[in-house]
XYZ file of C-alpha atoms in Angstrom:
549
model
C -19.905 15.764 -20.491
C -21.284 13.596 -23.614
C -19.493 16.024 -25.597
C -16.046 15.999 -23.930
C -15.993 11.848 -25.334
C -15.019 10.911 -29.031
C -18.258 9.386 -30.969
C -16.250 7.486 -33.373
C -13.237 5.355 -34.014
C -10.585 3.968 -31.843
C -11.363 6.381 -28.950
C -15.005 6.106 -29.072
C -16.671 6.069 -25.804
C -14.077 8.371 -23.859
C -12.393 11.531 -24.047
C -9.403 11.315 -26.664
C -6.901 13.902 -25.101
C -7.221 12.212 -21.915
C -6.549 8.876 -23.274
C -3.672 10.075 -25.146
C -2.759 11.661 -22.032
C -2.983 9.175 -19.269
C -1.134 6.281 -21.556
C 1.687 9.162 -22.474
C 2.302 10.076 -18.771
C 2.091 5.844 -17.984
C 5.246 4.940 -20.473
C 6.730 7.684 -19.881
C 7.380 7.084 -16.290
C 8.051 3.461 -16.789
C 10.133 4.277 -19.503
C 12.286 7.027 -16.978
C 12.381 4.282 -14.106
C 13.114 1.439 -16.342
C 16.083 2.912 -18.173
C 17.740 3.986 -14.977
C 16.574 2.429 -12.203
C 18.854 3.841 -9.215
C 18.661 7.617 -10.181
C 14.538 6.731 -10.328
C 14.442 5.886 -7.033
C 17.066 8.401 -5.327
C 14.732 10.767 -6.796
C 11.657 9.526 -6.125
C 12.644 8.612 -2.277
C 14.282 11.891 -2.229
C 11.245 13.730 -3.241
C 9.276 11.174 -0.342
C 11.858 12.066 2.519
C 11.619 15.118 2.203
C 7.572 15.084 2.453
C 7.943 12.735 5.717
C 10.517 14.694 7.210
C 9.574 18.467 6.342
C 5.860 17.878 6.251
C 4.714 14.968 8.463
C 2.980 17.783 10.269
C 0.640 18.792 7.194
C 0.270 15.100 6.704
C -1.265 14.471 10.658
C -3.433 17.891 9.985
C -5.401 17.176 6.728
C -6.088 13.283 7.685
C -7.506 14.522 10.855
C -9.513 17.063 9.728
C -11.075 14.599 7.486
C -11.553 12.055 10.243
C -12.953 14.987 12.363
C -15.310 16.154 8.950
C -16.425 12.194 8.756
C -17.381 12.078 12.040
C -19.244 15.356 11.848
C -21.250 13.991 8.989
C -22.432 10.881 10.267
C -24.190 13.136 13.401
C -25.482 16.217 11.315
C -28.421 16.792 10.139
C -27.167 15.687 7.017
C -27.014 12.022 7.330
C -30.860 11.913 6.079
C -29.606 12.776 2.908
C -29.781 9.907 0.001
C -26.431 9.761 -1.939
C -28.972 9.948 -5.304
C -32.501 10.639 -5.696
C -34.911 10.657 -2.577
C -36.484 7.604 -4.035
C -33.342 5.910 -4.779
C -32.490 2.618 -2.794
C -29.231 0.287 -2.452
C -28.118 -1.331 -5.565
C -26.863 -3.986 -3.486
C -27.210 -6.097 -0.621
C -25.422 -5.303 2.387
C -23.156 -8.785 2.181
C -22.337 -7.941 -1.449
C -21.770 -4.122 -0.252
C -19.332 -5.106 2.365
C -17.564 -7.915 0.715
C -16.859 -5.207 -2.152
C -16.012 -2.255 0.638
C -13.803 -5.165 2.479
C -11.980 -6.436 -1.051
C -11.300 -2.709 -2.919
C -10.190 -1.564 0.574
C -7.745 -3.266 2.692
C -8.479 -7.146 1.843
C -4.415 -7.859 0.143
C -2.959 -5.706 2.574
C -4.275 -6.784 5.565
C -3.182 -10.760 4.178
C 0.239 -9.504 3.850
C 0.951 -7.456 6.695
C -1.187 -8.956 9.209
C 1.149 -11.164 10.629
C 4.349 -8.769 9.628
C 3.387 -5.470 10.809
C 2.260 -6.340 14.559
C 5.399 -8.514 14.989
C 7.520 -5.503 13.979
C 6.088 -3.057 16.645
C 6.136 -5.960 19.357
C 10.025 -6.273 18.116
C 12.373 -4.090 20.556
C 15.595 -4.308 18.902
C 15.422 -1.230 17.052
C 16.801 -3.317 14.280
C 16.268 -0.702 11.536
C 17.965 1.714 13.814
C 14.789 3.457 15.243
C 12.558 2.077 17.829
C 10.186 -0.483 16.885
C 7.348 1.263 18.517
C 7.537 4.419 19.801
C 4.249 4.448 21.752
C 5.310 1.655 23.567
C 8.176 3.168 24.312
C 6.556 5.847 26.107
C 4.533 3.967 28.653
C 7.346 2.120 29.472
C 6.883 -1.312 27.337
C 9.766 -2.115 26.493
C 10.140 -5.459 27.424
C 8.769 -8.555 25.400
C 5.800 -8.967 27.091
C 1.558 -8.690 26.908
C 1.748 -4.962 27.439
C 3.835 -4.296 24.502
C 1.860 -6.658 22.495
C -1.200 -4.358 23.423
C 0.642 -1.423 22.513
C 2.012 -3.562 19.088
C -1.701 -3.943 17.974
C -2.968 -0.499 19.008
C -0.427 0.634 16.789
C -1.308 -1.751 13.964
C -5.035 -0.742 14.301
C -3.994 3.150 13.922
C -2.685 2.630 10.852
C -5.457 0.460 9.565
C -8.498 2.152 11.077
C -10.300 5.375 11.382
C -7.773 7.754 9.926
C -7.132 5.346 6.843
C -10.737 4.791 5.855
C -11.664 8.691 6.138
C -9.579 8.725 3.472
C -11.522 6.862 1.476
C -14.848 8.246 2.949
C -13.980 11.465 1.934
C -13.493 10.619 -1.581
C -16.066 8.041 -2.240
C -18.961 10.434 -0.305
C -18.394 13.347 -2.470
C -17.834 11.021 -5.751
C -21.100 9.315 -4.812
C -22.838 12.619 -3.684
C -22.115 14.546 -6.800
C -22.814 11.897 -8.934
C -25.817 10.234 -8.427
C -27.877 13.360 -6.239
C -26.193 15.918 -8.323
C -26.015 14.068 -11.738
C -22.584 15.482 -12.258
C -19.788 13.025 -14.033
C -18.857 10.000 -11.574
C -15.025 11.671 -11.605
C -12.989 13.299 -9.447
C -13.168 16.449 -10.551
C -17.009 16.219 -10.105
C -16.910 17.150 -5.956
C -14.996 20.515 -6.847
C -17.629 22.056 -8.855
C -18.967 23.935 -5.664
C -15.564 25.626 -5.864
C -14.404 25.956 -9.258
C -18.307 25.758 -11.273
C -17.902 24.476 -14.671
C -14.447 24.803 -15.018
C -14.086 21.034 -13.975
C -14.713 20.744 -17.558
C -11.669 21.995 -18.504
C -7.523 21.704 -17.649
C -7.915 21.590 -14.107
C -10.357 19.284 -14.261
C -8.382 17.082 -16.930
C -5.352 17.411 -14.469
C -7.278 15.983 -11.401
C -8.831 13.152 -13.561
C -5.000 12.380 -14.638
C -3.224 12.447 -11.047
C -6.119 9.855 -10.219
C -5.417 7.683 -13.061
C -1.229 8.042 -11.958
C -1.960 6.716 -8.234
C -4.217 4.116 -9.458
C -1.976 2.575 -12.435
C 1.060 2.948 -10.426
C -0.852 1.730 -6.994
C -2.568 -1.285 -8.477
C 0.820 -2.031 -10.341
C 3.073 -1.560 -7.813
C 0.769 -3.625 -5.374
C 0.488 -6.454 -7.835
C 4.019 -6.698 -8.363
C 5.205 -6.756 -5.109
C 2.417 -8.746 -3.260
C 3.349 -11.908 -5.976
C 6.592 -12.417 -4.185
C 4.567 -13.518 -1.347
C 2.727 -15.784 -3.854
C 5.737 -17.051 -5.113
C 7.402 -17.856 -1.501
C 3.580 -19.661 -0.940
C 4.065 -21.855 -4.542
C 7.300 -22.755 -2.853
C 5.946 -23.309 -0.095
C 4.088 -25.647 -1.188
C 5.289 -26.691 -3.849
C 9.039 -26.333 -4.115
C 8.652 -24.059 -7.116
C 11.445 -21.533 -7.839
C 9.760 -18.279 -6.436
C 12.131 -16.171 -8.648
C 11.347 -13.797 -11.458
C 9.881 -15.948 -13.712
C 7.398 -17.486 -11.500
C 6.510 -13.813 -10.182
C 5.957 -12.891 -14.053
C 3.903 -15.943 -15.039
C 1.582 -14.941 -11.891
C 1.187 -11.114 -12.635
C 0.178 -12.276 -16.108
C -2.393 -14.722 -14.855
C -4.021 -12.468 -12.590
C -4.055 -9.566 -14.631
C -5.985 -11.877 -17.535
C -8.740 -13.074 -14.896
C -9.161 -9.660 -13.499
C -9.420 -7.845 -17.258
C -12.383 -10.696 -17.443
C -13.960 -9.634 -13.921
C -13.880 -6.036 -15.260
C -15.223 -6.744 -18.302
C -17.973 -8.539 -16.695
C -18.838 -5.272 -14.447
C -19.550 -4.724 -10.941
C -22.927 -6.563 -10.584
C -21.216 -9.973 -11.848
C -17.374 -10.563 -11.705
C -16.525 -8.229 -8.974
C -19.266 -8.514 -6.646
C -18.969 -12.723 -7.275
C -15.629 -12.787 -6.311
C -15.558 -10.442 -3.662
C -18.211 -12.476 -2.152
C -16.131 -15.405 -2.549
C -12.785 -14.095 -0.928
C -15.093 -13.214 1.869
C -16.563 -16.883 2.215
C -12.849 -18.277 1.701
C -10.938 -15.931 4.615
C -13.942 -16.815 6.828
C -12.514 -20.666 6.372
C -8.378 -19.029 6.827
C -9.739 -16.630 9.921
C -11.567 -19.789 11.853
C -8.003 -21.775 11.437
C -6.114 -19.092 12.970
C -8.900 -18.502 15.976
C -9.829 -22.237 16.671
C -6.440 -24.169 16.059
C -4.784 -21.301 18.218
C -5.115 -20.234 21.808
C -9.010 -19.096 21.339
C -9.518 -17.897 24.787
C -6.514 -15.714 24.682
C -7.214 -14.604 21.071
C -10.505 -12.932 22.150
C -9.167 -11.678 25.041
C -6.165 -9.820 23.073
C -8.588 -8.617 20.652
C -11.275 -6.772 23.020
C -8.294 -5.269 24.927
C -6.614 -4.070 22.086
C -9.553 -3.055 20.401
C -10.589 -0.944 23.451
C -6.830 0.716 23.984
C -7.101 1.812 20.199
C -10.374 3.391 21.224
C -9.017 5.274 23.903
C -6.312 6.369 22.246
C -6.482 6.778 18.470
C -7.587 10.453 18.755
C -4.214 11.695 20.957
C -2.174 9.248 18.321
C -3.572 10.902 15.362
C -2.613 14.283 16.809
C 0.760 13.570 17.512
C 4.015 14.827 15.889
C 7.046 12.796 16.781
C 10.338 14.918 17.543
C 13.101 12.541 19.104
C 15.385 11.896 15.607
C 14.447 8.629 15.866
C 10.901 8.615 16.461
C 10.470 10.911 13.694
C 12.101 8.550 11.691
C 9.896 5.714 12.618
C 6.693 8.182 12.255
C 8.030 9.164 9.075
C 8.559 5.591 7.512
C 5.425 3.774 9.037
C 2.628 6.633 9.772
C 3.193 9.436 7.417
C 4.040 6.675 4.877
C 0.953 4.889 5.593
C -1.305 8.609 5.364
C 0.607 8.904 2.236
C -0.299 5.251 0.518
C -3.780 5.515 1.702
C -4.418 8.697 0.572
C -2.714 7.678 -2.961
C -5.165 4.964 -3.352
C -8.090 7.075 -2.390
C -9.020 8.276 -6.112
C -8.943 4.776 -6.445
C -10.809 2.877 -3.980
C -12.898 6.113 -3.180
C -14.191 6.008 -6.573
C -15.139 2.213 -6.678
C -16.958 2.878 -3.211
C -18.907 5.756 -4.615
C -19.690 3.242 -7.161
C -21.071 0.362 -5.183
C -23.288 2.968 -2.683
C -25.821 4.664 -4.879
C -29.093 4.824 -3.266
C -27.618 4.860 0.264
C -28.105 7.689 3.357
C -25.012 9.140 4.486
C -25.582 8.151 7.613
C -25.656 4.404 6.117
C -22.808 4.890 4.239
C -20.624 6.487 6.658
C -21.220 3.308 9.317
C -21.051 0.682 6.897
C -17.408 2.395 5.613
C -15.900 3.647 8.679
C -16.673 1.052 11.027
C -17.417 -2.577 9.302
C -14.167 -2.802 7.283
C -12.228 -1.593 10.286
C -13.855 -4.150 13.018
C -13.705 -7.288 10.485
C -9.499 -5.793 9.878
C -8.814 -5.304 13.511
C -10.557 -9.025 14.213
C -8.158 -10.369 11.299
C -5.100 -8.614 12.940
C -5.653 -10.242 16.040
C -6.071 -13.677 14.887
C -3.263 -13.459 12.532
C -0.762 -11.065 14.338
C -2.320 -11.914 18.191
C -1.089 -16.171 17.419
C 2.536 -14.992 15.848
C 2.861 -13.136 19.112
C 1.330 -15.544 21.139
C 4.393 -18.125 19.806
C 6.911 -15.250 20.618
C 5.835 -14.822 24.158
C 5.414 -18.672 25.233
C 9.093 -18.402 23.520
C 10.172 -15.931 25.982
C 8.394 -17.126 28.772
C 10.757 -20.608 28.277
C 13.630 -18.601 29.706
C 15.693 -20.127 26.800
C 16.719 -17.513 24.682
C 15.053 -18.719 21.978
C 12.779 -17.214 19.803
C 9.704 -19.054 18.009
C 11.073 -17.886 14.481
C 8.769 -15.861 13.808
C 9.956 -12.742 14.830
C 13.671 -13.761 13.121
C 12.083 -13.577 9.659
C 10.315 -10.249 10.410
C 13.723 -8.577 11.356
C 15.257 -9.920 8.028
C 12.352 -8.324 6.328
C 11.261 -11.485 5.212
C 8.127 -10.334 5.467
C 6.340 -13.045 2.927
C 7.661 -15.903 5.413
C 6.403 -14.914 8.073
C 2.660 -15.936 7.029
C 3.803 -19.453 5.912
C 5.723 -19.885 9.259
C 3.236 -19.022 11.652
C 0.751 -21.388 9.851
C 3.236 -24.377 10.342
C 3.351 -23.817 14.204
C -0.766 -23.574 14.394
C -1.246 -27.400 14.666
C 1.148 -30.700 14.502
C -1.496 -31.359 11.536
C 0.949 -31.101 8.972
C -1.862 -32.068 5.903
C -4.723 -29.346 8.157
C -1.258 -27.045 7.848
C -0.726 -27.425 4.011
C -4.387 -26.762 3.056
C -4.607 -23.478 5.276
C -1.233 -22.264 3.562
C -2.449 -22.875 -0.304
C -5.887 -21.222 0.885
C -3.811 -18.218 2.048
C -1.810 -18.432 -1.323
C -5.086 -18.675 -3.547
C -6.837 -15.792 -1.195
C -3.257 -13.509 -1.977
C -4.246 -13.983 -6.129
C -8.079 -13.082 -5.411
C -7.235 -10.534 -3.178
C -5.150 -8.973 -5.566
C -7.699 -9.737 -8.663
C -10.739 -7.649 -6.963
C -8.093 -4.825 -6.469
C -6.845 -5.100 -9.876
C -10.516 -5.422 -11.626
C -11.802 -2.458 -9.191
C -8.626 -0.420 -10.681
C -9.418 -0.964 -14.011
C -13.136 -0.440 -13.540
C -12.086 2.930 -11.853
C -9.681 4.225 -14.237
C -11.787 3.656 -17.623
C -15.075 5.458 -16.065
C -12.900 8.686 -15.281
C -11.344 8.069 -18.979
C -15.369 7.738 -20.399
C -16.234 11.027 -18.256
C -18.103 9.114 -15.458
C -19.759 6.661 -17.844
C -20.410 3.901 -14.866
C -20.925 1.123 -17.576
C -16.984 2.024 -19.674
C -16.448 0.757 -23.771
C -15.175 -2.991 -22.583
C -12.535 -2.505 -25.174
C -10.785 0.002 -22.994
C -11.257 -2.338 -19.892
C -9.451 -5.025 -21.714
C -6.602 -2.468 -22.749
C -6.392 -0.734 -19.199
C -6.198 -4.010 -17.294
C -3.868 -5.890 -19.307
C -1.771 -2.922 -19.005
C -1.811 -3.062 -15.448
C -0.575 -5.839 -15.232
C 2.205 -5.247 -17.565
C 3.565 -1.899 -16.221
C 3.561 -4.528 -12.892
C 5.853 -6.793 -14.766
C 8.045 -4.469 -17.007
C 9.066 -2.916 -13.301
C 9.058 -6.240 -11.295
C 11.434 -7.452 -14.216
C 13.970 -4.467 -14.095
C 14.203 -3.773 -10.525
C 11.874 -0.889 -10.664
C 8.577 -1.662 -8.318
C 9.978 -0.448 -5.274
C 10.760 3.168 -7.159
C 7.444 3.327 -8.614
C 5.787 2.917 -5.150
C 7.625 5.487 -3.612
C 6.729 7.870 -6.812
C 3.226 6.770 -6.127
C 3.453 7.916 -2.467
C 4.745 11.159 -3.515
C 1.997 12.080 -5.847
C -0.346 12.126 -2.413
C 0.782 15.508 -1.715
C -0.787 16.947 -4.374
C -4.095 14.584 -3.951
C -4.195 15.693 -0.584
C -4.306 18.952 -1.168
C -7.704 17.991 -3.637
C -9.177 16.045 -1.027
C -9.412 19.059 1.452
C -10.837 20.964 -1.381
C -13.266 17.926 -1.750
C -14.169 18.554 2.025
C -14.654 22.272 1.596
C -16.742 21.804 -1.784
C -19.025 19.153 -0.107
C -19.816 20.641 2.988
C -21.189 23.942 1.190
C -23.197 21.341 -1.370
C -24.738 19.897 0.988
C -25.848 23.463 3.178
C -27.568 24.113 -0.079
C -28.900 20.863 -0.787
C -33.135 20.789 -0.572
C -33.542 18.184 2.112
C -32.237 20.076 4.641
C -33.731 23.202 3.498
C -31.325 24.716 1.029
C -31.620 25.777 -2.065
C -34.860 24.801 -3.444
C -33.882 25.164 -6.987
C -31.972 22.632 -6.908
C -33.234 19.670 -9.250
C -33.041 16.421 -7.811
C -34.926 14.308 -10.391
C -36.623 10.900 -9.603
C -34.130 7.983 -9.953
C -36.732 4.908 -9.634
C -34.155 3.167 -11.649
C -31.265 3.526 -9.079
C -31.835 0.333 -7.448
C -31.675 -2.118 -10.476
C -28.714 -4.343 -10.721
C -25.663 -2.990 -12.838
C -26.005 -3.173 -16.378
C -22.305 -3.753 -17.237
């Protein structure tokens, strides 16, 4: 697609109609939200009820037919295949691979939510007028006790496990496949060539390429903005500093600057370094929780709840609420959370297809589907398992009190509820300080591989797959991140633009079963299995040198 991209002048390097395009279609939704906040958001969440409600159905289908199609492929005769050349090898270690997989993936969220989520499903007082957790419910765990905190954590798992990351498999196999065994465009619109030929080149292609550039702007932004209030409570924290609007600014501002450098730097230095790092860093926060806690129990919790999401994440996944309010609690947790993974999965699938060049399928599909998950459900349990430890020596006392914990989560005070279950770990109120700036300094690094990885993604779908973009358009695109992040955060507007973000997943959805159905007949025609033997598949000796950019 060299000559789709502009040779000269300002837009050198990418194509000009989609740069004018993406950054039009950017103001001009923060321009709509901004101006008029509340009708922004009644239409946005009007547009996202009615997806939840009407079609939480189509939602349950297409992320299980992917799960079912990832599965498939990591048994077929198909996992042989190389996602480049047959003599093409990793690009990167397996530690670097992971740490990237881990940080681009689920890394911020899991920080933020680990100790949140799991407390809300153990919660039975339906305070958001729907049960807590349904699938408790049903077995009859209703009560405040170790069987609901099982069922708490299955839950939690489901909606950070299988399903979520065949999301991203889907995208970032056929990305990777097309791209480097193909030699088609690193883009999204690349995996729907065995559908649509070479009119990927053209408007619909340019249309797919934009809705990916809308979920990751608006995800990465929307992310950033909100996750610094939980910075800001930390600062306080620790600090006493005022966590208000000002303080939230000055931190989107200095994470967006470090990140624009990590993605300037490329994947083979910034991102990869600090990925590594946050790794290294939440091994340090994750032995606090496990050793300062009750350790026995801890491991106990976690190989029992691990196994009851194993036996049960298949019926889950199948499952279509109808009580009124268990369909609203699948509609605002699970359909919600199908709809924010899958509008990250441009995103994130892209940056995976990025960092796996050179690997099998077979290779890629464990190292995706199952290390990110078991490190995440072994983070949930430390962090979630000692909150609800607290609660239930609480209730055991017979006193009616509660350890806190689960107060804050039923205000929705969702960034305290980190900070206070690291106060209760130990009477070692210094040990306790340290652990809670760690957790504030892993929240900013967290959020500065997810914002580099953004930026990363959105200029190589701008360049038309150019996996090494013009760094003056990584500078542009990550600075503006960060200020769509704090235009919003500034005007009241975050909270709209996420739930326009979620809505957008319909129509990626629809692309990603497309995706499914274009890869499967690639790869019954692909040579190594037999297929069509015209297809070139050139040598790629060069595959396994570090990044250039």
């Amino acid at each position: 697609m060299e000559h789709l991209k502009s040779t000269s002048g300002f837009w050198k390097g990418i194509h000009p109609g989609m740069g004018i395009a993406s950054k039009v279609m950017i103001v001009c939704f923060v321009v709509f939200t901004a101006l008029n906040v509340e009708l922004a958001g009644n239409l946005y969440s009007a547009v996202r009820g009615w997806m939840e409600t009407t079609l939480n159905w189509y939602y349950i289908t297409a992320v299980t037919i992917m799960l079912f199609a990832c599965f498939y492929l990591m048994f077929s005769r198909y996992g042989s295949i190389r996602l480049g050349a047959d003599d093409s090898r990793p690009e990167f270690r397996n530690f670097s691979w992971f740490a990237m997989l881990f940080s681009a993936g689920v890394g911020i969220g899991i920080l933020f939510f680990g100790i949140a989520e799991p407390m809300f499903y153990f919660d039975n007082t339906e305070v958001w007028g729907y049960p807590n957790n349904p699938f408790a419910d049903q077995i009859g765990a209703t009560a405040l006790d170790q069987q609901r905190a099982v069922a708490a954590m299955r839950v939690t798992f489901f909606h950070w496990g299988f399903h979520g990351w065949a999301i991203y498999v889907v995208v970032g196999l056929s990305l990777a496949y097309f791209g480097f065994r193909r030699k088609l465009p690193l883009t999204l619109r690349s995996a729907l060539h065995p559908i649509i030929g070479d009119k990927i080149y053209g408007p619909i292609g340019h249309a797919v390429d934009l809705l990916a550039v809308f979920g990751t702007v608006f995800g990465v932004a929307t992310s950033l903005g909100l996750g610094v209030s939980q910075m800001a409570a930390g600062l306080h924290h620790l600090f006493g500093i005022d966590p208000g609007i000002i303080t939230q600014v000055i931190l989107i501002a200095v994470i967006s600057i470090v990140a624009t450098f990590s993605a300037v730097s490329g994947v083979g230095n910034g991102i990869r370094i600090i990925s590594e790092w946050n790794i290294y860093l939440s091994i340090v926060l994750l032995a606090y929780f496990l050793f300062c806690g009750p350790f026995k129990w801890l491991m106990g919790f976690f190989v029992t709840s691990y196994g009851d999401y194993l036996w049960n994440f298949i019926p889950m996944g199948f499952q279509t609420l109808n009580e009124e309010g268990d369909r609203a609690w699948q509609g605002g947790w699970t359909i919600f959370y199908w709809g924010w993974w899958i509008s990250w999965a441009p995103f994130v699938g892209m940056f995976i297809a990025r960092i796996s060049r050179g690997r099998t399928i077979r290779e890629f599909m464990v190292g995706v589907m199952f290390v990110p998950t078991t490190i995440a459900f072994f983070w949930l349990s430390m962090f979630g398992g000692n909150a609800i430890y607290m609660e239930l020596q609480a209730a055991a006392a017979g006193t009616g009190e509660t350890a806190g914990i689960i107060d804050v989560v039923r205000d929705w005070n969702l960034p305290q509820a980190l900070y206070g279950t690291i106060d209760q770990l130990t009477d070692v109120s210094w040990l306790n300080w340290i652990m809670a700036a760690l957790a504030t300094f892993l929240l900013a690094t967290w959020f500065i591989t997810s914002s580099d990885s953004g930026t990363l993604v959105i200029t190589t779908m701008l360049s038309m797959g150019n996996d090494n973009p013009p760094q003056k358009f990584r500078i542009i695109w990550g600075l503006g991140e960060g200020f769509v992040a704090a235009s919003l955060l500034a005007v009241g507007g975050l909270a709209a633009l996420q739930t326009a973000s979620i809505a957008a997943a319909l129509p990626v959805s629809v692309i990603m079963l497309f995706m499914v159905w274009g890869l499967f007949k690639a790869l019954a025609e692909d040579p190594a299995v037999g297929g069509n033997a015209e297809i070139a598949l050139p040598s790629d000796s060069t595959a396994a040198a570090p990044a250039a950019g």
